[in-house]
CSV table of C-alpha atoms in Angstrom, one decimal:
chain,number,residue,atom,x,y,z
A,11,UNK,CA,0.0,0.0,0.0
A,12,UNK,CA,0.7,3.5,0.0
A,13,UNK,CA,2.8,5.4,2.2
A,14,UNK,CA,1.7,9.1,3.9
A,15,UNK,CA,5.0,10.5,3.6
A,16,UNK,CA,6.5,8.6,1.0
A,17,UNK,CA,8.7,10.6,-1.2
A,18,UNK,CA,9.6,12.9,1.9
A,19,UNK,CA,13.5,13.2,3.0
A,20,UNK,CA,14.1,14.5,6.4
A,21,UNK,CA,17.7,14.7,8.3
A,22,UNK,CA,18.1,14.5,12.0
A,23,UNK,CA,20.9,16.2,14.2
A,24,UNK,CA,19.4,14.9,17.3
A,25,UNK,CA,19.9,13.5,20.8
A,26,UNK,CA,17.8,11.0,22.8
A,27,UNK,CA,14.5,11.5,22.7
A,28,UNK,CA,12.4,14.4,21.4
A,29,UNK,CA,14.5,15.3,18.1
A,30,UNK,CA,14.6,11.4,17.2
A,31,UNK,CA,11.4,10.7,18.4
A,32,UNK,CA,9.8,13.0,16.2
A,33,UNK,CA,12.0,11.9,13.1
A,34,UNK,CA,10.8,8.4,13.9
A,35,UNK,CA,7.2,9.4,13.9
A,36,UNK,CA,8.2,10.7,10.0
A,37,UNK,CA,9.8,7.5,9.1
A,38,UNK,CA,7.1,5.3,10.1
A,39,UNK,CA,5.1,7.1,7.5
A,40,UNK,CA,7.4,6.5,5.1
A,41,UNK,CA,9.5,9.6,5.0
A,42,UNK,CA,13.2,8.6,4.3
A,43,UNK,CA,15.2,10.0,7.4
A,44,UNK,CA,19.1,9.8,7.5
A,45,UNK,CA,20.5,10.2,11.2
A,46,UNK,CA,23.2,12.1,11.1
A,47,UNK,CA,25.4,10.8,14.2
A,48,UNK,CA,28.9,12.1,15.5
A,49,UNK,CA,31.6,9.4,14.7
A,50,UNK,CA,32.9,6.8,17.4
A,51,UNK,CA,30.3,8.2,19.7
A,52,UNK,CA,26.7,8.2,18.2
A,53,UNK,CA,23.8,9.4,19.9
A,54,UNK,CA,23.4,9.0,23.7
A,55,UNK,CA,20.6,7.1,23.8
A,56,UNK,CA,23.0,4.2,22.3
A,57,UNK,CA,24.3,4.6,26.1
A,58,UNK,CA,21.2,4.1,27.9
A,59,UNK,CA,19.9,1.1,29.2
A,60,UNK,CA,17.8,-1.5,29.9
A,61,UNK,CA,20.0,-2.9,27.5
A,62,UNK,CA,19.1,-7.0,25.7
A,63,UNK,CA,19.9,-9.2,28.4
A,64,UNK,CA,21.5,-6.6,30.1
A,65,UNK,CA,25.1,-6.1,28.3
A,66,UNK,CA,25.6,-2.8,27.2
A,67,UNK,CA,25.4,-2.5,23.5
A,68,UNK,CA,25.5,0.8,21.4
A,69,UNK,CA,23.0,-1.2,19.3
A,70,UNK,CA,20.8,-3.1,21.8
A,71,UNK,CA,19.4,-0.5,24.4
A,72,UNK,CA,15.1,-0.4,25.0
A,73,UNK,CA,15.3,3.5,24.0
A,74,UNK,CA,17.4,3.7,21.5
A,75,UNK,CA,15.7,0.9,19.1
A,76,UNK,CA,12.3,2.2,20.3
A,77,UNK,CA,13.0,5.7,18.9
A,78,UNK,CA,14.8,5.4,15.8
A,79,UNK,CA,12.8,2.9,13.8
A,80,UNK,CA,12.7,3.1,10.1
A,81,UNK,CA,16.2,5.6,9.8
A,82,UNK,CA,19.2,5.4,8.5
A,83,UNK,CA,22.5,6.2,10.4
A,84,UNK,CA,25.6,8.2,8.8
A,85,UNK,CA,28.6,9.6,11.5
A,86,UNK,CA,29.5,12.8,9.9
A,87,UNK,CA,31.2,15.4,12.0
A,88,UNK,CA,29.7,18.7,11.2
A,89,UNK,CA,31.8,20.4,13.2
A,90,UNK,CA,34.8,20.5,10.4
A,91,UNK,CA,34.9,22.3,7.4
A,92,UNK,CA,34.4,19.2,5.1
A,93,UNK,CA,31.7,17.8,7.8
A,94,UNK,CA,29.9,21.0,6.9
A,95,UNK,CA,30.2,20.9,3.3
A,96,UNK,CA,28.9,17.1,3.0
A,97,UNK,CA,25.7,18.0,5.7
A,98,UNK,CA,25.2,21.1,3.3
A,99,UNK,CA,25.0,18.7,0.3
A,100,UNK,CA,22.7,16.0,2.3
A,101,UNK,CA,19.8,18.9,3.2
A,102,UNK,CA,20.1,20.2,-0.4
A,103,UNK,CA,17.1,18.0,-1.1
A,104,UNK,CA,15.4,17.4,2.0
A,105,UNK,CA,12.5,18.6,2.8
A,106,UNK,CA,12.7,18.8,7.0
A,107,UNK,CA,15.6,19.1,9.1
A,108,UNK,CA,15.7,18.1,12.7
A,109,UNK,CA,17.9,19.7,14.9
A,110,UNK,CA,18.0,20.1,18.6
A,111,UNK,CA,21.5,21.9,19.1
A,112,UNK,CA,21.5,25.2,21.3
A,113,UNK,CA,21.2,28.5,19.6
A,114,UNK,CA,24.6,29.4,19.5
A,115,UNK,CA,25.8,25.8,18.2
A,116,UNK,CA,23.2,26.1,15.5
A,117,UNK,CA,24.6,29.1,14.5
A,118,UNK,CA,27.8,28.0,14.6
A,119,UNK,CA,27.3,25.4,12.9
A,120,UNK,CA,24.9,26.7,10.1
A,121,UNK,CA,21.7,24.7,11.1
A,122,UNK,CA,18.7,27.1,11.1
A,123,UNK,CA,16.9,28.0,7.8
A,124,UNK,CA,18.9,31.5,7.4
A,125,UNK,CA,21.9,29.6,6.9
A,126,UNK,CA,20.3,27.2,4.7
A,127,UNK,CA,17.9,29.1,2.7
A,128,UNK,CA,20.5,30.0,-0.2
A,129,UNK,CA,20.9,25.6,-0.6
A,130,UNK,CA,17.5,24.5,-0.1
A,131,UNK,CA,14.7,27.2,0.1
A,132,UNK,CA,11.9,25.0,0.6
A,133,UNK,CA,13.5,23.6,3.4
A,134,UNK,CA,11.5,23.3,6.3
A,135,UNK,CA,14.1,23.9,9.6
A,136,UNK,CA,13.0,22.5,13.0
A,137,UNK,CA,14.9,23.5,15.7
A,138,UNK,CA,14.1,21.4,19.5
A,139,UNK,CA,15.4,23.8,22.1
A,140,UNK,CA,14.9,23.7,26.2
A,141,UNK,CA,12.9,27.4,26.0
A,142,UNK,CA,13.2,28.1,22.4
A,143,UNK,CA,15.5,30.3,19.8
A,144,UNK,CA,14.3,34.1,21.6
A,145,UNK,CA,13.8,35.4,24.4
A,146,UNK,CA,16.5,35.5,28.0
A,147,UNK,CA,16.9,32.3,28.4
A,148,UNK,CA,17.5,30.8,24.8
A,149,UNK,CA,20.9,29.9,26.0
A,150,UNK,CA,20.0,28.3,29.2
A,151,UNK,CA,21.2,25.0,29.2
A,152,UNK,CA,18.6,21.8,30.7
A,153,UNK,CA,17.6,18.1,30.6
A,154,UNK,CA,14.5,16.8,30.7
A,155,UNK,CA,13.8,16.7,34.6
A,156,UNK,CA,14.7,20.3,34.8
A,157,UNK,CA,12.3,21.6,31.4
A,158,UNK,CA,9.2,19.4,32.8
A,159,UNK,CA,9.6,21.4,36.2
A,160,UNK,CA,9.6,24.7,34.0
A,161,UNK,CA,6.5,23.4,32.0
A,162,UNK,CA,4.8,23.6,35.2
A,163,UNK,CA,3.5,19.8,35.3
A,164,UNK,CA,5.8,18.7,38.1
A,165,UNK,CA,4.2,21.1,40.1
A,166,UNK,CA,1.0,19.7,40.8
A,167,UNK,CA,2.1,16.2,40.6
A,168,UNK,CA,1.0,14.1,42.5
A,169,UNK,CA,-3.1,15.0,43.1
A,170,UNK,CA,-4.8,13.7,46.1
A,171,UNK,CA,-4.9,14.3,49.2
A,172,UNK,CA,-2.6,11.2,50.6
A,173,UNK,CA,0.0,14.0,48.6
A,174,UNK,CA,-0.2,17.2,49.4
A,175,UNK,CA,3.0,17.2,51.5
A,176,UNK,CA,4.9,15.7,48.9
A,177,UNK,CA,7.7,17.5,46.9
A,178,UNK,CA,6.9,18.0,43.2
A,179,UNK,CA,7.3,15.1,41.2
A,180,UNK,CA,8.0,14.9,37.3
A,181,UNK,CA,6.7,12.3,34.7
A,182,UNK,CA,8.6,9.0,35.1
A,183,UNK,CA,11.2,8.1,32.6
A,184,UNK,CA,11.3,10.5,29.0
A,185,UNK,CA,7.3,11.3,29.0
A,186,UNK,CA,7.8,15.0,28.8
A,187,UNK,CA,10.3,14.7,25.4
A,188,UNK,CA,7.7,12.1,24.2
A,189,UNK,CA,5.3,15.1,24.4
A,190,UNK,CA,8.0,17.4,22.9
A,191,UNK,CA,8.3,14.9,20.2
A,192,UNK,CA,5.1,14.7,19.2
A,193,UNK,CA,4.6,18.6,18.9
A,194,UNK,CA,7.7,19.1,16.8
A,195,UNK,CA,6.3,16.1,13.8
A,196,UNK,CA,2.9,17.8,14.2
A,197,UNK,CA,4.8,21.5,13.2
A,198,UNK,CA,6.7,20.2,11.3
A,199,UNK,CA,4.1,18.7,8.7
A,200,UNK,CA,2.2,22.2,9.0
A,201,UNK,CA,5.4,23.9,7.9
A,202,UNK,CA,5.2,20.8,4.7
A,203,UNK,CA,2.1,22.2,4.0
A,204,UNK,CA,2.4,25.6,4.3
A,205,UNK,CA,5.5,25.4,2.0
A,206,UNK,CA,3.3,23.0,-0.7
A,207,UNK,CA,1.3,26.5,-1.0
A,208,UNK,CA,3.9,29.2,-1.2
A,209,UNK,CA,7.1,26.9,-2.5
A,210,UNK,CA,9.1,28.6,0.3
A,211,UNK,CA,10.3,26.7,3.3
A,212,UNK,CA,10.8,28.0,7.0
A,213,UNK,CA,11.9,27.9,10.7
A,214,UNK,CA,9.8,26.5,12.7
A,215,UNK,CA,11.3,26.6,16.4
A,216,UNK,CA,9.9,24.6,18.7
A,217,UNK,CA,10.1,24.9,22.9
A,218,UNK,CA,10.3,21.9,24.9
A,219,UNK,CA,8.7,24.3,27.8
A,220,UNK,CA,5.8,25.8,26.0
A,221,UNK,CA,5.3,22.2,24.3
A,222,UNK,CA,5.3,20.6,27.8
A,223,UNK,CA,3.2,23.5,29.2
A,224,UNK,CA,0.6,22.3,26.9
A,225,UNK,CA,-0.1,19.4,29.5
A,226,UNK,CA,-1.9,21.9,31.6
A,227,UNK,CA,-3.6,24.3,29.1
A,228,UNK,CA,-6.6,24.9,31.2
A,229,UNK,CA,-4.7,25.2,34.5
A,230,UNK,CA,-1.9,27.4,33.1
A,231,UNK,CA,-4.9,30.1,31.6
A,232,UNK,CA,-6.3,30.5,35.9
A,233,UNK,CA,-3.9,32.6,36.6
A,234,UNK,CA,-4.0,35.2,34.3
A,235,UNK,CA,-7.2,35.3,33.8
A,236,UNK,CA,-8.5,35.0,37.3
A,237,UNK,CA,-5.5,35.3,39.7
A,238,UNK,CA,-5.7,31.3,40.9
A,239,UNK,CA,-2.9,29.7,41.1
A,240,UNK,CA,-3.8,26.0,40.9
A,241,UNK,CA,-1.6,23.5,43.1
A,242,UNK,CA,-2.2,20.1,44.7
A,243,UNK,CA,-4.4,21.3,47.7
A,244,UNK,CA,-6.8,22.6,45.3
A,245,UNK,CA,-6.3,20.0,42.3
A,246,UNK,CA,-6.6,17.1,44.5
A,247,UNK,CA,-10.3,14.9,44.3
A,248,UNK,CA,-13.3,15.9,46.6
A,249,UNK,CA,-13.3,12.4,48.0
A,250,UNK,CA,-12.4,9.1,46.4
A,251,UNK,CA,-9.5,9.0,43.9
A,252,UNK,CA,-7.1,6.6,43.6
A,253,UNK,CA,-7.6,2.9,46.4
A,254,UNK,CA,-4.9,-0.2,45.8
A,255,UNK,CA,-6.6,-3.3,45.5
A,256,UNK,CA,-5.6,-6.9,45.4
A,257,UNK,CA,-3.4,-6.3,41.9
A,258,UNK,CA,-2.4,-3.1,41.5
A,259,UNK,CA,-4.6,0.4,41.8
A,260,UNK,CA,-8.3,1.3,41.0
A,261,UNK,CA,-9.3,5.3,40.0
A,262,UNK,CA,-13.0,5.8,41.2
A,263,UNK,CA,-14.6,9.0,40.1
A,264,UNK,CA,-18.1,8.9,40.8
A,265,UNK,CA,-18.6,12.6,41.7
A,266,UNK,CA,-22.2,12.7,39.6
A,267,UNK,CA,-24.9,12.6,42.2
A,268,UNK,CA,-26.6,9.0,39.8
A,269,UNK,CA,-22.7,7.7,39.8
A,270,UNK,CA,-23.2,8.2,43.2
A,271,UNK,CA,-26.2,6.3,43.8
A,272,UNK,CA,-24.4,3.9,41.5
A,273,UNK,CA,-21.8,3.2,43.7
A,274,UNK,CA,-23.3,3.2,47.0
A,275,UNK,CA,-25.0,-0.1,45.4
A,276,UNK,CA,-21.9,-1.5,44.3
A,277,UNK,CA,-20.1,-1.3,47.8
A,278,UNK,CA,-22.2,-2.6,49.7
A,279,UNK,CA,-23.2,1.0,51.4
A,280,UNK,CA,-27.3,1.8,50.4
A,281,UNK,CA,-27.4,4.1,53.0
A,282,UNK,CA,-25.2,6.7,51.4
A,283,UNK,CA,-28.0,6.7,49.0
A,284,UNK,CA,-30.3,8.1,51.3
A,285,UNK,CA,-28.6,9.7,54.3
A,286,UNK,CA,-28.8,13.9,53.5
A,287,UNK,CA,-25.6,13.9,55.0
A,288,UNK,CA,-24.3,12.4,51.3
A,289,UNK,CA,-27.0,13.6,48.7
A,290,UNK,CA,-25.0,16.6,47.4
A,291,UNK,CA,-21.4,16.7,46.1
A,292,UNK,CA,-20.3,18.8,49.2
A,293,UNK,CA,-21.9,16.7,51.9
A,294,UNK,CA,-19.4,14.1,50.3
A,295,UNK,CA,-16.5,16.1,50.6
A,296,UNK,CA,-17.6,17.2,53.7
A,297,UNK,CA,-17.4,13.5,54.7
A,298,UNK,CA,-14.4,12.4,52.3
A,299,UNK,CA,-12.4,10.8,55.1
A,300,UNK,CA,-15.0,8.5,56.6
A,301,UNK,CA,-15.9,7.7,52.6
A,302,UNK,CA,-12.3,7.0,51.7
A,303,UNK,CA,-11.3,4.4,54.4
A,304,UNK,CA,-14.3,3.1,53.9
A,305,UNK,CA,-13.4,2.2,50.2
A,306,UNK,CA,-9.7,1.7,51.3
A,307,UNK,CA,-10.8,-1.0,53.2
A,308,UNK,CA,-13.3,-2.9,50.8
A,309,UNK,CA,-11.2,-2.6,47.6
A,310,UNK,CA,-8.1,-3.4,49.4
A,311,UNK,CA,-9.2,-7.4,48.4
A,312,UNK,CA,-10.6,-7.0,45.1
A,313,UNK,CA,-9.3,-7.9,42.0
A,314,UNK,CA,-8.8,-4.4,40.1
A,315,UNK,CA,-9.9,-6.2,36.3
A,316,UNK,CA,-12.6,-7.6,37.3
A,317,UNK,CA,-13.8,-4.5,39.2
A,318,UNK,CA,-13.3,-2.5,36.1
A,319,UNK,CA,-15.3,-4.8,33.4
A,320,UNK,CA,-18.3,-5.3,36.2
A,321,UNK,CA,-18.7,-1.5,37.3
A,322,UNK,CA,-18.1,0.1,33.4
A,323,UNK,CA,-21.0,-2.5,32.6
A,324,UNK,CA,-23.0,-0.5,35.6
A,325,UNK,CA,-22.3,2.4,34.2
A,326,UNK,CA,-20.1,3.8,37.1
A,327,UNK,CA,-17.0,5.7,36.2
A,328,UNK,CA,-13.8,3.6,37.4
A,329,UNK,CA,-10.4,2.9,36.2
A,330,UNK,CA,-7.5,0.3,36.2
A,331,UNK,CA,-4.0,1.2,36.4
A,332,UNK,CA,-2.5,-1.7,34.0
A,333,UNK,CA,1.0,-2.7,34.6
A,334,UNK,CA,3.2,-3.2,31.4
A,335,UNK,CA,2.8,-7.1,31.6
A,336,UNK,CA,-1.5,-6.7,30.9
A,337,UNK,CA,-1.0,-3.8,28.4
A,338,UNK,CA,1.2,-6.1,26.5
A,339,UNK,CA,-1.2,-9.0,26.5
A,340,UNK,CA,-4.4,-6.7,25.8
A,341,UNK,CA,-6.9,-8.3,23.3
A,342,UNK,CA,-8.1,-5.1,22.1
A,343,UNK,CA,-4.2,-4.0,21.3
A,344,UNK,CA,-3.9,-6.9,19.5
A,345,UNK,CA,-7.2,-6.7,17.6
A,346,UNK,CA,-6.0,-3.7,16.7
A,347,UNK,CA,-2.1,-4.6,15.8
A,348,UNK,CA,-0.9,-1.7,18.2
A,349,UNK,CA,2.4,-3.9,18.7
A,350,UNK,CA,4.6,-4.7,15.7
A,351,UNK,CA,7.3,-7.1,15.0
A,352,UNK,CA,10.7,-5.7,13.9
A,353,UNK,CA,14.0,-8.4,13.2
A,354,UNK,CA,16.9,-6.7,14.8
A,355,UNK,CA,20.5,-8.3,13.1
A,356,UNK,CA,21.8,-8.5,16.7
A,357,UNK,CA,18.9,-10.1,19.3
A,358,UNK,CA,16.1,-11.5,16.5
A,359,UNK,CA,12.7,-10.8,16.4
A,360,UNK,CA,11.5,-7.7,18.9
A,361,UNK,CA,8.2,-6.4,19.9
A,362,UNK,CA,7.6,-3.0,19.9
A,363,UNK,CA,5.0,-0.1,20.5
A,364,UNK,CA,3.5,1.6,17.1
A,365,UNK,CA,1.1,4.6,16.9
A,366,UNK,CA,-2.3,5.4,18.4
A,367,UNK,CA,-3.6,6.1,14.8
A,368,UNK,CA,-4.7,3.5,12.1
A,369,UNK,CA,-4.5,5.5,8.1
A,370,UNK,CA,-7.2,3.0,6.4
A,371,UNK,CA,-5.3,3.9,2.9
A,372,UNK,CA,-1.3,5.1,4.0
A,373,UNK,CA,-1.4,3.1,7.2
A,374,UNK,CA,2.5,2.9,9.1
A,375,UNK,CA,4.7,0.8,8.1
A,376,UNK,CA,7.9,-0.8,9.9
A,377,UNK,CA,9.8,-2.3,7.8
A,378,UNK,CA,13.5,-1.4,9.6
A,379,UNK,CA,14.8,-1.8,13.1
A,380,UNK,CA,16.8,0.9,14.5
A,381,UNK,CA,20.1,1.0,12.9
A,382,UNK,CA,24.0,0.4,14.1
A,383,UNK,CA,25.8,3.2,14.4
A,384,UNK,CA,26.8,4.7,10.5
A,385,UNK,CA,25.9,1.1,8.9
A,386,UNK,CA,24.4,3.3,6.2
A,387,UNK,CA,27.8,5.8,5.1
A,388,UNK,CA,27.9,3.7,2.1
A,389,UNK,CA,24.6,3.8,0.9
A,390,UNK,CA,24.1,7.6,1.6
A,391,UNK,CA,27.9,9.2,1.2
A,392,UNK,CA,28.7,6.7,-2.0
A,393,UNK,CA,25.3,5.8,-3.9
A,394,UNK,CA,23.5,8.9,-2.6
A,395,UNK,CA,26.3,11.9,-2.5
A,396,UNK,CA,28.4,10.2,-5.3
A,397,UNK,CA,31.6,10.6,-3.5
A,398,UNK,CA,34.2,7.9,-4.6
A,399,UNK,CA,35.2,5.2,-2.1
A,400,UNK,CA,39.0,6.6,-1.8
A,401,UNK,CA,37.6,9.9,-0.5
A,402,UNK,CA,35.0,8.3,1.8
A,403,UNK,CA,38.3,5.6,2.9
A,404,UNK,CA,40.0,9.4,3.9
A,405,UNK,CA,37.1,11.0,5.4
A,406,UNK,CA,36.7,7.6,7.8
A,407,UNK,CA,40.7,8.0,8.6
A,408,UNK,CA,40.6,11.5,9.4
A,409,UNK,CA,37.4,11.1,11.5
A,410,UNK,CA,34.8,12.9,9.8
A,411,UNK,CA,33.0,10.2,8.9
């Protein structure tokens, strides 16, 4: 079938996550991405663990394979003057270009569309910063933990009340660059589509802090607006929330006066249907604590799957917190082909995690596991660039390549 993107040629300059996770939303599409990766060392995430069986392999770690899918790898240092003049040559007929150096290394280096314009002027330019390319702080440096914090998220993590004297938490592992990632494809096709119109490409510079603030849109608009700053003692839930159970954790949100009634059927507890203490929303709250160990203490036995089929089927609003090992063996994810096989030269045939979009004519395809560090020089410097073997021999020797 078909491909969405097919015909597309992006490059990526791009560390870890949310530069190579966008390229790899591109290239299962069916857009032609060449990695571009600095020679003996590669990208970081080659670094980062859990890694197959756990031996430490450039080629064989969880997040590296899981975010370069469907790419190509060439080392190439830009950095030298012949580095520069091959990278010029590569984005003379690309159409996006991924980058997620600092301001003054993109300069530097000649990454943004000012420098490239003159080679390629319907290139389309996106650059992943920490707060962006203006503004005070376009030369801060950060890493993920401290750009969540800044998008504001980690500050009202956790809600509840069992909480509220807990420091601010951020997202566990890279969610926040995942987020990131998922902005930057989403600009980036706007900018492809903008430039089919008027033939001229752009910059398009994209801020891992405003991209993360995004997680809190409505929250983040108070303030302004009407001079509230949410936090965690007034984000946390009225009463109920989130109980353990026998296999994990249930989230119960029957706030509704009928999910109310609902539940008070379910637990076991008729008279909370009736009592006046209960029948409004803040008569509950008022009695949150007396309601919460109550449902501490009769969930704390219950299995939490079967507790979520039987009270969705009674129309009361409850969920499961799945654990990696019931996601994986889901029947509607595998109704639905969410996981994909890929055959990875060193460890065989892996699993991994596609999109949460089906295309019923230019559906995804992965057809490449991520790739070893420059196994694809030849195909892209030789076959692609044209430049003889001798010269790429010299270029390997004197570490450009």
């Amino acid at each position: 079938m078909p491909k969405a993107l097919e015909g597309m040629r992006v490059v990526e300059v791009a560390d870890l996550v949310a530069g190579p996770y966008c390229t790899r939303l591109l290239g299962d599409f069916g857009a032609d991405v060449t990695k571009i990766e600095l020679p003996g060392a590669g990208d970081s995430a080659r670094r980062r663990g859990p890694f197959y069986r756990d031996i430490p392999h450039p080629d064989r770690g969880a997040l590296f394979m899981y975010v370069n899918t469907n790419k190509h790898s060439v080392t190439l240092d830009i950095a030298s003057p012949k580095g520069r003049e091959i990278f010029r040559r590569l984005v003379a007929d690309a159409d996006i270009l991924v980058t997620d150096r600092s301001p003054k290394e993109a300069n530097a280096l000649g990454l943004t569309y000012k420098h490239l314009k003159k080679v390629n002027p319907r290139l389309v330019a996106v650059a992943i910063t920490p707060f962006g390319l203006t503004g005070p702080r376009k030369d801060y440096k950060a890493y993920p933990l401290n750009v969540y914090h800044a998008g504001g998220d980690g500050y009202l993590l956790q809600s509840g009340e069992a909480y509220l004297g807990r420091p601010p938490i951020k997202a566990a592992g890279m969610a926040g660059e995942y987020q990131v990632g998922w902005n930057a494809a989403t600009a980036a096709l706007f900018a492809v589509f903008a430039r089919n119109f008027s033939g001229v490409g752009q910059q398009v510079d994209v801020s891992k802090q405003e991209a993360l603030m995004g997680l809190n849109r409505m929250i983040l608009g108070r303030y302004p607006n009407e001079g509230v700053v949410e936090q965690r003692a007034s984000r946390h839930y009225d009463f109920l929330g989130i109980f353990p159970c026998r296999d994990g954790h249930m989230i119960i949100m029957a706030f509704d006066d009928h999910h109310w009634r609902t539940l008070a059927e379910l637990v076991g507890r008729a008279d909370w249907k009736t009592d006046p203490e209960y029948a409004s929303r803040d008569g509950r709250t008022k009695h949150r604590k007396d309601i919460n160990a109550y449902m501490t203490e009769w969930l704390k036995d219950k299995s939490g799957p079967e507790l979520y089929h039987a009270w969705q089927k009674a129309h009361c609003p409850v969920g499961w917190f799945a654990s990696p090992k019931d996601v994986a063996h889901s029947e509607q994810l595998k109704e639905r082909n969410f996981f994909t096989t890929l055959d990875h030269p060193g460890i065989g045939p892996v699993v991994m995690p596609t999109v949460p979009y089906q295309f019923s004519g230019t559906p995804a395809a992965y057809e490449r596991s991520a790739p070893g560090l420059g196994q694809d020089n030849e195909m892209v410097f030789r076959q692609r660039l044209g430049i003889p073997r001798e010269e790429i021999v010299q270029l390997r020797e004197a570490g450009i390549i």
